[in-house]
Amino acid sequence: MSDAPLFAAREPIFPKRVSGFYRRLKWWIMGITLGIYYLVPWLRWDRGPALPDQAVLIDLANRRFYFFFIEIWPHEFYFVAGLLIMAGLGLFLFTSALGRVWCGYACPQTVWTDLFLKVERWIEGDRNARVRLWKAPWSLHKWRLRVTKWVIWLLIAMATGGAWVFYFADAPTLLRDLVTFEAAPVAYVTIAILTATTFIFGGFMREQVCIYMCPWPRIQGAMMDEGTLTVGYRDWRGEPRGKGNARRRAVAAEVGPALPVRYGAGADADKDTAAPRLSREGEVLGDCIDCMACVNVCPMGIDIREGQQLECITCALCIDACDEVMARIGRPRGLIDYLALDDRPPVLPGEHAPVRPFGNEVPEDQGAATGVPTPTAAARDGLDADATATTPIEGDPAPAPNAAEQPFTTSHSQDWTPTANWRHVLRPRTILYTIVWAAIGAGLLAALYLRPDIELTIAPVRNPTFVTLSDGAVRNTYDIRLRNKHGEPRDFAFSLTSDDDMALMLEGHAGVTVTVPPDATMLQRAYVIAPPETDAAQDERTTIGFTIRDTASGEEAHRETIFNGRGNNAR
C-alpha cells in the first residue's frame, strides 16, 4: 500500500506576463464581462409609474423577475428552467467543439483571478520579482507590498459583493441605505460573504478552486472526443527537445538540402520548409527548445507538453508564449495550438524506415553526418540478428537514386494535410447540440410572445360542493384569480357561458366588473346560481365557462369549469 499522502500542500504559482492574440482576447472578455456585471444594475427601463424602472431586477419581495421589456411571474418559472437547460447545453456545445473555453475565458473564477493577478504584477512585479519576494524574509518592504496588494484585492472583492446585491433591489436606493447603514441586515451579510469568498478564491486559492472544488473538469471528459479542438502540443513536431543557436543552425545548413516540413494548420506559408535543427552532438532536434515559456505563463502551473490534463483550462496563454519563441528562432507558429487529438501525421502501413521528428526518413549514407544511427533491419522489423541495414523489407518504399543528393522526404510531408478547424467545429455532435439548443430557445421565444397580458384561473370551492337555496335554486362558489400584466389599472367584465339560464354574482361588487391594480394578481370570489327547474340544478355536474374581457383593449380570457347540481346527492 502506498505511503503517499492524500493531500499535498499548495505550491505557489507565479505566472509570467505574456502578450499575444489570446492574451488580448482574454483582456477584452474580462473587460466586457466585468463591465456587464458591475454596470447592469444601474441601467434604467421605463415600465410605467407603478413598476420598478431598473432594467434587470430580481424582485423577491413581489416575486418578479424583470429583464428589460420581459417580466417573469412565479407561475412562469418554466422560462427560468428553459434558460438553465440552454445554459447547460451551451456548455456541452462549446466543450465538445472547443474544449474548456468557458473555464479559460468567461468563468467568474478565471476572470477575477486574472484581475487579481494583474494587481499583483502591478505591485510586486513580474514572475522573477514575485518569486524573489516570496522567498525573501519578512521585512518592512515585503509587508508594504503585501498589504497594498491585499487592500486593493479587498476593495475589488467588496465591489463584487456589492454589485451582486444591487440586482435584488433598486440600486440607487440600496446604495444610499448601505452608506447610511439603513439597509436590511441580509444585505450586509450577503456582501460580507461574497467579499470573503472573492478575496480568498481569487487571491489565494486560485487554481485549487478549479482542480478540487469545481465539478466541470471531471464532467468535460464525457463532452470531448478526439475531434475536439483544445490546447495541445504537437509532439511529432517538437520532439526531441533541445536548445539551438546560430552555430548549430550553421552546422545544419551544411548537412544537406532543405528539409520539407508539413507543420500543420496555422503554419506560415513562407516557412513550409526549414533546415534541420541539430544538437551540439549532431542529433536531429524538434522545434521545442525546452525554454519552459509555456510552463512559466500557465496560471495552473502545468506543462502542456505532457498531454491533456485535468488542470488545463485552455486559456491558451501557452500558445502566445510558444508563438513568441517560435518567431524568435525562425520557426512557424503552432507548436502549441488549438488542435484536435486526431490531427497527427498518419503512420502508413508498411512504413518501417526511421522517421525524423517531422516525419522525414534518414538516408543511410547521411547517418554519420547527422549523428542519427541507422538501425538494422532486425531492430526495425524484429528480424534475425544477421540482417543488415540494407536488407530489403517487404512493403518498404524503394530507395531513391542518389539518396545523398535528395531532400529528406516521406509520404507524411507529401500527402498529409491537417483537417481544417471549421471541420472540427462543425461535426454531427456539435450540430446536434446546436439544433437542440436553438429549438429550446425558439420555443421559449414563442411562449414569451404568445403569452396573454391577462390570465384567469378558476378554482371551485369544494366545502361545500354546492348549496341549495330556500327556493330550490342551486349555488356554486368559485375563487377566481385574475392577473393584470399591464402597467396601469384595468377594468375586467365577467360573463358566463352556459346552456341554461344561470345567474352570476361577484362578492363585494354590485355588477360584474372589477378593477385589477397594475401588474398585480387579484383574488375574486364569484357565485353561480342555477334556477331549480334547470338541468344544471338537477344533474350531477354541468360544464360552464367564465369569460373576462379587458374593457380597454377588448382582450379576452376564457376558462371552463364544472357546476355541481343536486345529482351529486344521489351517489
Coordinates of C-alpha atoms in Angstrom, one line a residue:
M1 CA 0.0 0.0 0.0
S2 CA 1.4 3.4 -1.0
D3 CA 2.6 5.8 1.8
A4 CA 2.0 8.8 -0.5
P5 CA -0.1 11.5 1.3
L6 CA -3.7 12.0 0.2
F7 CA -3.2 15.8 0.3
A8 CA -0.2 17.8 -0.8
A9 CA 0.3 21.4 0.3
R10 CA -0.3 24.0 -2.4
E11 CA 2.8 25.1 -4.3
P12 CA 2.5 28.8 -5.1
I13 CA 2.3 29.6 -8.9
F14 CA 3.7 32.8 -10.3
P15 CA 2.5 33.1 -13.9
K16 CA 4.7 35.3 -16.1
R17 CA 3.4 38.2 -18.1
V18 CA 2.7 37.3 -21.8
S19 CA 1.4 39.1 -24.8
G20 CA -0.3 37.9 -27.9
F21 CA -3.6 37.3 -29.5
Y22 CA -5.2 35.1 -26.8
R23 CA -4.0 37.3 -24.0
R24 CA -5.6 40.3 -25.7
L25 CA -8.8 38.3 -26.3
K26 CA -8.9 37.4 -22.6
W27 CA -8.4 41.1 -21.7
W28 CA -11.4 42.0 -23.9
I29 CA -13.6 39.3 -22.5
M30 CA -12.6 40.3 -18.9
G31 CA -13.5 44.0 -19.6
I32 CA -16.8 43.1 -21.2
T33 CA -17.9 40.6 -18.5
L34 CA -16.8 42.8 -15.6
G35 CA -18.5 45.8 -17.3
I36 CA -21.8 43.8 -17.6
Y37 CA -21.6 42.6 -14.0
Y38 CA -20.9 46.0 -12.4
L39 CA -22.9 48.3 -14.7
V40 CA -26.1 46.4 -15.5
P41 CA -27.9 47.1 -12.1
W42 CA -27.6 50.8 -12.9
L43 CA -29.4 50.7 -16.2
R44 CA -32.9 52.1 -16.3
W45 CA -36.0 50.9 -18.1
D46 CA -39.4 52.7 -18.1
R47 CA -42.2 50.3 -17.3
G48 CA -44.8 52.8 -16.1
P49 CA -45.4 54.8 -12.9
A50 CA -46.4 51.7 -10.8
L51 CA -43.5 49.5 -11.7
P52 CA -39.7 49.5 -11.0
D53 CA -37.5 51.2 -13.5
Q54 CA -34.4 49.1 -13.0
A55 CA -33.6 47.2 -16.3
V56 CA -32.6 44.0 -14.6
L57 CA -34.2 43.3 -11.2
I58 CA -34.9 40.1 -9.2
D59 CA -37.7 41.4 -7.0
L60 CA -38.0 38.7 -4.4
A61 CA -40.5 40.7 -2.2
N62 CA -43.0 40.8 -5.1
R63 CA -41.9 37.6 -6.7
R64 CA -41.0 39.1 -10.0
F65 CA -38.0 38.9 -12.4
Y66 CA -37.6 41.9 -14.7
F67 CA -35.2 41.8 -17.7
F68 CA -35.6 45.0 -19.8
F69 CA -39.0 44.5 -21.5
I70 CA -39.5 41.0 -20.2
E71 CA -41.3 40.3 -16.9
I72 CA -41.4 36.8 -15.4
W73 CA -44.0 35.8 -12.9
P74 CA -43.7 33.0 -10.3
H75 CA -46.0 30.7 -12.3
E76 CA -43.8 31.2 -15.4
F77 CA -40.8 29.5 -13.8
Y78 CA -40.6 27.3 -16.9
F79 CA -38.8 30.3 -18.6
V80 CA -36.0 30.1 -16.0
A81 CA -35.9 26.3 -16.3
G82 CA -35.6 26.7 -20.1
L83 CA -32.8 29.2 -19.7
L84 CA -30.9 26.9 -17.3
I85 CA -31.3 24.0 -19.8
M86 CA -30.0 26.2 -22.6
A87 CA -27.0 27.2 -20.5
G88 CA -26.2 23.6 -19.8
L89 CA -26.5 22.7 -23.5
G90 CA -24.4 25.7 -24.4
L91 CA -21.6 24.4 -22.1
F92 CA -21.9 21.0 -23.7
L93 CA -21.8 22.6 -27.2
F94 CA -18.7 24.7 -26.6
T95 CA -16.9 22.0 -24.7
S96 CA -17.4 19.4 -27.5
A97 CA -16.3 21.9 -30.1
L98 CA -13.5 23.9 -28.4
G99 CA -12.8 22.2 -25.1
R100 CA -13.0 24.2 -21.8
V101 CA -13.3 27.7 -23.4
W102 CA -15.8 28.7 -20.7
C103 CA -13.2 27.9 -18.0
G104 CA -10.4 29.6 -19.8
Y105 CA -12.2 32.9 -20.8
A106 CA -15.5 33.6 -19.1
C107 CA -15.7 31.6 -15.8
P108 CA -16.0 34.1 -12.9
Q109 CA -13.2 32.3 -11.1
T110 CA -10.9 32.8 -14.1
V111 CA -12.0 36.4 -14.7
W112 CA -11.4 37.5 -11.1
T113 CA -8.2 35.5 -10.7
D114 CA -6.9 37.3 -13.8
L115 CA -7.9 40.7 -12.3
F116 CA -6.1 39.8 -9.0
L117 CA -3.0 38.7 -10.9
K118 CA -3.0 42.0 -12.8
V119 CA -3.0 43.8 -9.5
E120 CA -0.2 41.5 -8.2
R121 CA 2.0 42.1 -11.2
W122 CA 1.4 45.9 -10.9
I123 CA 2.5 46.0 -7.3
E124 CA 5.1 43.2 -6.9
G125 CA 6.5 42.9 -10.5
D126 CA 6.6 40.0 -13.0
R127 CA 7.3 36.4 -12.3
N128 CA 11.0 36.6 -11.2
A129 CA 10.4 39.5 -8.9
R130 CA 7.4 37.8 -7.3
V131 CA 9.4 34.6 -6.8
R132 CA 12.2 36.5 -5.1
L133 CA 9.7 38.3 -2.9
W134 CA 8.1 35.0 -1.9
K135 CA 11.4 33.5 -0.8
A136 CA 12.6 36.7 0.9
P137 CA 12.3 37.0 4.7
W138 CA 9.6 39.3 6.0
S139 CA 10.7 42.9 6.1
L140 CA 9.1 46.3 6.0
H141 CA 9.4 46.4 2.2
K142 CA 7.7 43.0 1.9
W143 CA 4.9 43.9 4.3
R144 CA 4.3 47.2 2.4
L145 CA 3.9 45.4 -0.9
R146 CA 1.7 42.6 0.5
V147 CA -0.6 44.9 2.5
T148 CA -1.0 47.2 -0.5
K149 CA -1.9 44.3 -2.7
W150 CA -4.4 42.8 -0.1
V151 CA -6.1 46.2 0.3
I152 CA -6.7 46.5 -3.4
W153 CA -7.9 42.9 -3.6
L154 CA -10.3 43.6 -0.7
L155 CA -11.7 46.7 -2.4
I156 CA -12.3 44.7 -5.6
A157 CA -14.0 41.9 -3.6
M158 CA -16.2 44.4 -1.8
A159 CA -17.3 45.9 -5.1
T160 CA -18.0 42.4 -6.3
G161 CA -20.3 41.6 -3.4
G162 CA -21.9 45.0 -3.5
A163 CA -22.7 44.7 -7.2
W164 CA -24.4 41.4 -6.6
V165 CA -27.0 42.7 -4.0
F166 CA -27.9 45.6 -6.4
Y167 CA -29.6 43.0 -8.6
F168 CA -32.1 42.3 -5.9
A169 CA -33.2 45.9 -5.1
D170 CA -33.3 49.3 -6.6
A171 CA -29.6 50.1 -7.0
P172 CA -29.5 53.8 -6.1
T173 CA -31.8 53.4 -3.2
L174 CA -29.9 50.4 -1.8
L175 CA -26.6 52.2 -2.2
R176 CA -27.9 55.1 -0.2
D177 CA -29.2 52.8 2.5
L178 CA -25.9 50.9 2.6
V179 CA -23.9 54.1 3.1
T180 CA -26.2 55.4 5.8
F181 CA -26.4 51.9 7.5
E182 CA -30.2 51.8 6.9
A183 CA -30.2 48.7 4.7
A184 CA -31.5 45.4 5.8
P185 CA -29.1 43.1 7.7
V186 CA -29.3 40.5 5.0
A187 CA -27.7 42.9 2.5
Y188 CA -24.7 43.4 4.7
V189 CA -24.4 39.7 5.4
T190 CA -24.5 38.9 1.7
I191 CA -21.9 41.5 0.8
A192 CA -19.6 40.2 3.6
I193 CA -19.9 36.6 2.4
L194 CA -19.3 37.4 -1.2
T195 CA -16.4 39.7 -0.3
A196 CA -14.7 37.0 1.7
T197 CA -15.2 34.3 -0.9
T198 CA -13.9 36.5 -3.8
F199 CA -10.9 37.6 -1.7
I200 CA -10.0 34.1 -0.8
F201 CA -10.8 32.3 -4.0
G202 CA -9.3 34.9 -6.4
G203 CA -6.3 35.9 -4.3
F204 CA -5.2 32.7 -2.5
M205 CA -6.9 29.5 -3.7
R206 CA -6.9 30.3 -7.4
E207 CA -6.2 27.1 -9.4
Q208 CA -7.2 24.9 -6.4
V209 CA -10.8 26.1 -6.9
C210 CA -10.7 24.7 -10.5
I211 CA -9.0 21.5 -9.5
Y212 CA -10.6 20.5 -6.3
M213 CA -13.9 22.4 -5.9
C214 CA -15.3 22.7 -9.5
P215 CA -17.0 19.6 -10.9
W216 CA -16.7 20.7 -14.5
P217 CA -13.1 19.4 -15.1
R218 CA -14.5 15.9 -14.3
I219 CA -17.6 16.2 -16.5
Q220 CA -15.8 17.6 -19.5
G221 CA -14.2 14.2 -20.3
A222 CA -17.6 13.0 -21.4
M223 CA -18.1 16.1 -23.6
M224 CA -14.9 15.8 -25.6
D225 CA -13.6 13.4 -28.1
E226 CA -10.6 13.0 -30.4
G227 CA -12.1 15.6 -32.8
T228 CA -12.5 18.4 -30.2
L229 CA -10.3 21.4 -30.6
T230 CA -8.4 22.1 -27.4
V231 CA -5.0 23.4 -26.5
G232 CA -2.3 20.9 -27.2
Y233 CA 1.3 20.3 -28.1
R234 CA 2.4 18.9 -31.5
D235 CA 4.9 16.4 -30.1
W236 CA 5.5 14.9 -33.6
R237 CA 6.9 18.3 -34.5
G238 CA 8.6 19.4 -31.2
E239 CA 10.4 16.2 -30.1
P240 CA 13.1 15.6 -29.3
R241 CA 13.6 18.8 -27.4
G242 CA 16.8 20.7 -27.3
K243 CA 18.5 24.1 -27.4
G244 CA 19.5 25.7 -30.6
N245 CA 21.8 28.6 -31.5
A246 CA 23.3 30.3 -34.6
R247 CA 26.3 27.9 -34.7
R248 CA 24.1 24.8 -34.7
R249 CA 21.9 26.3 -37.4
A250 CA 25.0 26.9 -39.5
V251 CA 26.0 23.3 -39.0
A252 CA 22.5 22.2 -40.0
A253 CA 22.8 24.2 -43.2
E254 CA 25.9 22.3 -44.2
V255 CA 24.3 18.9 -43.8
G256 CA 22.2 18.9 -46.9
P257 CA 19.3 20.3 -48.8
A258 CA 16.3 22.0 -47.1
L259 CA 14.0 19.6 -45.2
P260 CA 10.4 19.8 -46.4
V261 CA 8.2 20.0 -43.3
R262 CA 4.4 19.9 -43.1
Y263 CA 3.8 21.9 -39.9
G264 CA 0.1 21.6 -39.9
A265 CA -2.7 24.2 -39.6
G266 CA -1.6 27.7 -38.9
A267 CA 1.9 27.4 -40.3
D268 CA 3.3 30.4 -42.2
A269 CA 3.2 29.9 -45.9
D270 CA 6.8 31.2 -46.3
K271 CA 8.2 28.8 -43.7
D272 CA 6.8 25.5 -45.0
T273 CA 10.4 24.3 -45.3
A274 CA 13.2 24.6 -42.7
A275 CA 16.7 23.3 -42.2
P276 CA 17.0 20.5 -39.6
R277 CA 18.0 21.7 -36.1
L278 CA 21.0 19.8 -34.7
S279 CA 22.3 19.5 -31.2
R280 CA 26.0 20.0 -30.4
E281 CA 26.4 16.3 -30.8
G282 CA 24.8 16.3 -34.2
E283 CA 21.4 14.9 -33.1
V284 CA 18.4 16.0 -35.1
L285 CA 16.1 18.1 -32.8
G286 CA 12.5 19.1 -33.0
D287 CA 11.2 22.6 -32.8
C288 CA 10.8 22.7 -29.0
I289 CA 13.9 24.3 -27.4
D290 CA 12.7 23.4 -23.9
C291 CA 12.6 27.0 -22.8
M292 CA 9.8 26.4 -20.3
A293 CA 8.0 29.6 -21.5
C294 CA 4.7 27.6 -21.8
V295 CA 5.0 26.5 -18.2
N296 CA 6.0 29.8 -16.8
V297 CA 2.9 31.6 -18.2
C298 CA 0.4 28.9 -17.2
P299 CA -1.9 30.0 -14.4
M300 CA -2.4 26.4 -13.4
G301 CA 1.3 25.6 -13.3
I302 CA 1.2 22.6 -15.7
D303 CA 3.3 21.6 -18.6
I304 CA 1.1 21.3 -21.7
R305 CA 3.7 19.2 -23.4
E306 CA 2.8 16.3 -21.1
G307 CA -0.5 15.9 -22.8
Q308 CA -4.1 16.6 -21.9
Q309 CA -4.6 17.2 -18.1
L310 CA -7.5 17.8 -15.8
E311 CA -5.9 21.0 -14.6
C312 CA -5.8 22.7 -18.1
I313 CA -8.5 25.3 -18.5
T314 CA -7.5 26.0 -22.2
C315 CA -6.7 29.7 -21.5
A316 CA -4.3 29.5 -24.5
L317 CA -1.6 31.7 -22.8
C318 CA 0.9 28.9 -23.5
I319 CA 0.1 29.4 -27.2
D320 CA 1.1 33.0 -27.1
A321 CA 4.3 32.3 -25.2
C322 CA 5.3 29.5 -27.6
D323 CA 4.5 31.5 -30.7
E324 CA 6.7 34.3 -29.4
V325 CA 9.6 31.9 -29.0
M326 CA 9.0 30.3 -32.4
A327 CA 9.1 33.7 -34.0
R328 CA 12.5 34.4 -32.4
I329 CA 14.1 31.2 -33.5
G330 CA 12.6 31.4 -37.1
R331 CA 10.2 28.5 -36.9
P332 CA 6.5 28.6 -37.8
R333 CA 3.9 29.2 -35.1
G334 CA 1.6 26.4 -33.9
L335 CA 3.9 24.1 -31.9
I336 CA 1.4 24.6 -29.1
D337 CA -2.0 25.5 -30.6
Y338 CA -5.7 24.8 -30.6
L339 CA -5.7 21.3 -32.2
A340 CA -7.5 18.0 -32.2
L341 CA -6.1 14.8 -30.9
D342 CA -6.7 13.1 -34.3
D343 CA -4.7 15.8 -36.2
R344 CA -1.4 13.9 -36.4
P345 CA 0.6 12.7 -39.4
P346 CA -0.6 9.1 -40.0
V347 CA 1.7 6.1 -39.7
L348 CA 1.2 4.5 -43.0
P349 CA 1.1 0.6 -43.4
G350 CA 4.5 -0.8 -44.5
E351 CA 6.4 2.3 -43.5
H352 CA 9.3 0.9 -41.4
A353 CA 12.1 3.4 -42.1
P354 CA 13.4 5.5 -39.3
V355 CA 11.5 8.8 -39.2
R356 CA 12.7 12.3 -38.4
P357 CA 10.8 14.5 -35.9
F358 CA 8.9 16.0 -38.8
G359 CA 8.3 12.6 -40.5
N360 CA 11.4 12.6 -42.7
E361 CA 13.4 9.5 -43.5
V362 CA 17.1 9.5 -42.8
P363 CA 19.2 8.5 -45.8
E364 CA 21.6 5.7 -44.9
D365 CA 24.7 7.5 -46.1
Q366 CA 24.0 10.6 -44.1
G367 CA 23.6 8.9 -40.8
A368 CA 27.2 9.6 -39.9
A369 CA 26.9 13.2 -40.9
T370 CA 23.8 13.9 -38.8
G371 CA 24.7 11.7 -35.9
V372 CA 21.5 9.7 -36.2
P373 CA 22.3 6.0 -36.0
T374 CA 20.8 3.9 -38.8
P375 CA 19.1 0.9 -37.2
T376 CA 19.5 -2.6 -38.6
A377 CA 16.6 -4.4 -40.3
A378 CA 16.4 -6.6 -37.2
A379 CA 15.9 -3.6 -35.0
R380 CA 13.3 -2.1 -37.3
D381 CA 11.2 -5.2 -38.0
G382 CA 12.2 -7.8 -35.5
L383 CA 14.2 -9.9 -38.0
D384 CA 17.2 -12.1 -37.2
A385 CA 20.3 -10.5 -35.9
D386 CA 22.3 -11.3 -39.1
A387 CA 20.1 -8.9 -41.1
T388 CA 21.8 -5.7 -42.2
A389 CA 20.7 -2.1 -42.7
T390 CA 20.4 -2.7 -46.4
T391 CA 18.3 -5.8 -46.2
P392 CA 15.1 -5.1 -48.1
I393 CA 11.9 -5.3 -46.2
E394 CA 8.7 -6.3 -47.9
G395 CA 6.4 -3.3 -48.2
D396 CA 9.1 -0.7 -47.8
P397 CA 9.3 2.0 -50.5
A398 CA 12.1 1.7 -52.9
P399 CA 15.1 3.9 -52.1
A400 CA 15.5 7.0 -54.2
P401 CA 18.5 7.1 -56.6
N402 CA 21.4 9.1 -55.3
A403 CA 19.8 9.4 -51.9
A404 CA 22.5 11.6 -50.6
E405 CA 21.6 14.3 -53.0
Q406 CA 17.8 14.1 -52.4
P407 CA 15.8 16.1 -49.8
F408 CA 14.6 14.3 -46.8
T409 CA 11.0 13.4 -47.6
T410 CA 8.3 10.9 -46.8
S411 CA 4.7 10.3 -47.7
H412 CA 3.9 12.2 -44.4
S413 CA 5.1 15.5 -45.7
Q414 CA 3.8 14.9 -49.2
D415 CA 0.3 13.5 -48.7
W416 CA -0.9 14.5 -45.2
T417 CA -2.9 17.7 -44.7
P418 CA -4.4 18.6 -41.3
T419 CA -8.1 18.9 -41.0
A420 CA -9.4 22.5 -41.2
N421 CA -10.5 23.8 -37.8
W422 CA -14.0 24.5 -39.0
R423 CA -14.5 20.8 -39.8
H424 CA -13.7 20.1 -36.1
V425 CA -16.3 22.6 -35.0
L426 CA -19.0 21.5 -37.4
R427 CA -19.3 17.9 -36.6
P428 CA -22.5 15.8 -36.2
R429 CA -22.2 16.1 -32.4
T430 CA -21.9 19.8 -32.3
I431 CA -24.6 20.3 -34.9
L432 CA -27.0 18.1 -32.9
Y433 CA -26.3 20.2 -29.8
T434 CA -26.8 23.4 -31.8
I435 CA -30.2 22.2 -33.1
V436 CA -31.5 21.2 -29.7
W437 CA -30.2 24.4 -28.2
A438 CA -31.8 26.5 -30.9
A439 CA -35.1 24.6 -30.7
I440 CA -35.4 25.2 -26.9
G441 CA -34.6 28.9 -27.5
A442 CA -37.2 29.2 -30.2
G443 CA -39.8 27.5 -28.0
L444 CA -39.1 29.9 -25.2
L445 CA -39.3 32.9 -27.5
A446 CA -42.6 31.6 -28.9
A447 CA -44.0 31.1 -25.4
L448 CA -42.8 34.6 -24.4
Y449 CA -44.5 36.4 -27.3
L450 CA -47.7 34.3 -27.3
R451 CA -48.4 34.6 -23.6
P452 CA -51.5 36.8 -22.9
D453 CA -51.4 40.1 -20.9
I454 CA -54.3 38.9 -18.7
E455 CA -54.7 35.5 -17.2
L456 CA -57.5 33.7 -15.5
T457 CA -57.6 30.7 -13.2
I458 CA -60.8 29.3 -11.6
A459 CA -60.9 27.0 -8.5
P460 CA -64.4 25.7 -7.4
V461 CA -64.9 25.8 -3.7
R462 CA -65.3 22.2 -2.5
N463 CA -66.6 22.7 1.0
P464 CA -69.5 22.6 0.4
T465 CA -69.6 21.4 -3.2
F466 CA -72.9 23.2 -3.7
V467 CA -75.6 25.0 -1.6
T468 CA -79.4 24.6 -2.1
L469 CA -81.2 27.9 -1.5
S470 CA -84.6 28.3 0.0
D471 CA -86.4 28.5 -3.3
G472 CA -84.7 25.3 -4.5
A473 CA -82.1 27.0 -6.6
V474 CA -78.5 25.6 -6.5
R475 CA -75.5 27.8 -5.9
N476 CA -71.8 27.1 -6.6
T477 CA -68.9 29.2 -5.3
Y478 CA -65.7 29.8 -7.2
D479 CA -62.4 31.5 -6.4
I480 CA -61.2 33.3 -9.5
R481 CA -57.7 34.6 -9.8
L482 CA -57.1 37.5 -12.2
R483 CA -53.6 38.6 -13.4
N484 CA -53.2 42.1 -14.9
K485 CA -49.8 42.3 -16.5
H486 CA -50.3 45.8 -17.7
G487 CA -48.6 48.8 -16.1
E488 CA -51.9 50.5 -15.3
P489 CA -55.2 49.5 -13.7
R490 CA -57.6 47.7 -15.9
D491 CA -61.4 47.0 -15.7
F492 CA -62.4 43.5 -16.4
A493 CA -66.0 42.5 -17.2
F494 CA -67.2 38.9 -16.3
S495 CA -69.6 36.9 -18.3
L496 CA -70.9 33.3 -18.0
T497 CA -71.3 30.7 -20.8
S498 CA -73.9 28.0 -20.2
D499 CA -76.7 26.1 -21.9
D500 CA -79.0 27.0 -19.0
D501 CA -80.2 30.4 -17.8
M502 CA -77.8 30.9 -14.8
A503 CA -77.0 34.0 -12.8
L504 CA -73.5 35.3 -11.9
M505 CA -72.7 37.4 -8.8
L506 CA -69.4 38.9 -7.7
E507 CA -68.7 39.2 -4.0
G508 CA -68.2 42.8 -3.0
H509 CA -69.4 44.2 -6.3
A510 CA -72.9 45.3 -7.4
G511 CA -72.2 44.4 -11.0
V512 CA -70.0 42.1 -13.0
T513 CA -67.0 44.4 -13.5
V514 CA -63.9 44.5 -11.3
T515 CA -60.8 46.7 -11.3
V516 CA -57.4 45.0 -11.1
P517 CA -54.4 47.0 -10.0
P518 CA -51.4 47.3 -12.4
D519 CA -49.0 44.4 -12.6
A520 CA -50.9 42.5 -9.9
T521 CA -52.9 39.5 -9.1
M522 CA -56.5 39.8 -7.7
L523 CA -58.5 37.0 -6.0
Q524 CA -62.2 37.4 -6.6
R525 CA -65.0 35.2 -5.2
A526 CA -67.9 34.5 -7.6
Y527 CA -71.3 32.8 -7.2
V528 CA -73.2 31.0 -9.9
I529 CA -76.9 30.3 -9.3
A530 CA -79.0 27.8 -11.3
P531 CA -82.8 28.0 -11.0
P532 CA -84.4 24.9 -9.6
E533 CA -86.1 23.8 -12.8
T534 CA -82.9 23.9 -14.9
D535 CA -80.9 20.8 -15.9
A536 CA -77.8 22.3 -14.3
A537 CA -79.6 22.3 -10.9
Q538 CA -80.9 18.8 -11.2
D539 CA -77.9 17.0 -12.9
E540 CA -74.8 15.8 -11.1
R541 CA -72.5 18.2 -12.9
T542 CA -72.6 20.6 -15.9
T543 CA -69.8 22.3 -17.8
I544 CA -69.9 26.1 -17.7
G545 CA -67.4 28.8 -18.8
F546 CA -66.1 32.1 -17.4
T547 CA -65.0 34.8 -19.8
I548 CA -63.3 38.0 -18.7
R549 CA -62.9 40.9 -21.1
D550 CA -60.5 43.9 -20.8
T551 CA -62.8 46.8 -21.3
A552 CA -59.9 49.0 -22.5
S553 CA -58.3 46.7 -25.1
G554 CA -61.0 44.2 -25.7
E555 CA -58.7 41.3 -25.0
E556 CA -60.5 38.3 -23.5
A557 CA -59.6 35.2 -21.4
H558 CA -61.8 32.1 -21.2
R559 CA -61.8 29.1 -18.8
E560 CA -64.2 26.2 -18.4
T561 CA -65.1 24.6 -15.1
I562 CA -67.8 22.3 -13.5
F563 CA -71.1 23.3 -11.9
N564 CA -72.3 20.7 -9.4
G565 CA -76.0 20.1 -9.1
R566 CA -78.3 18.1 -6.8
G567 CA -77.5 14.9 -8.6
N568 CA -74.3 14.7 -6.5
N569 CA -76.5 13.6 -3.5
A570 CA -77.8 10.6 -5.4
R571 CA -74.5 8.9 -5.5

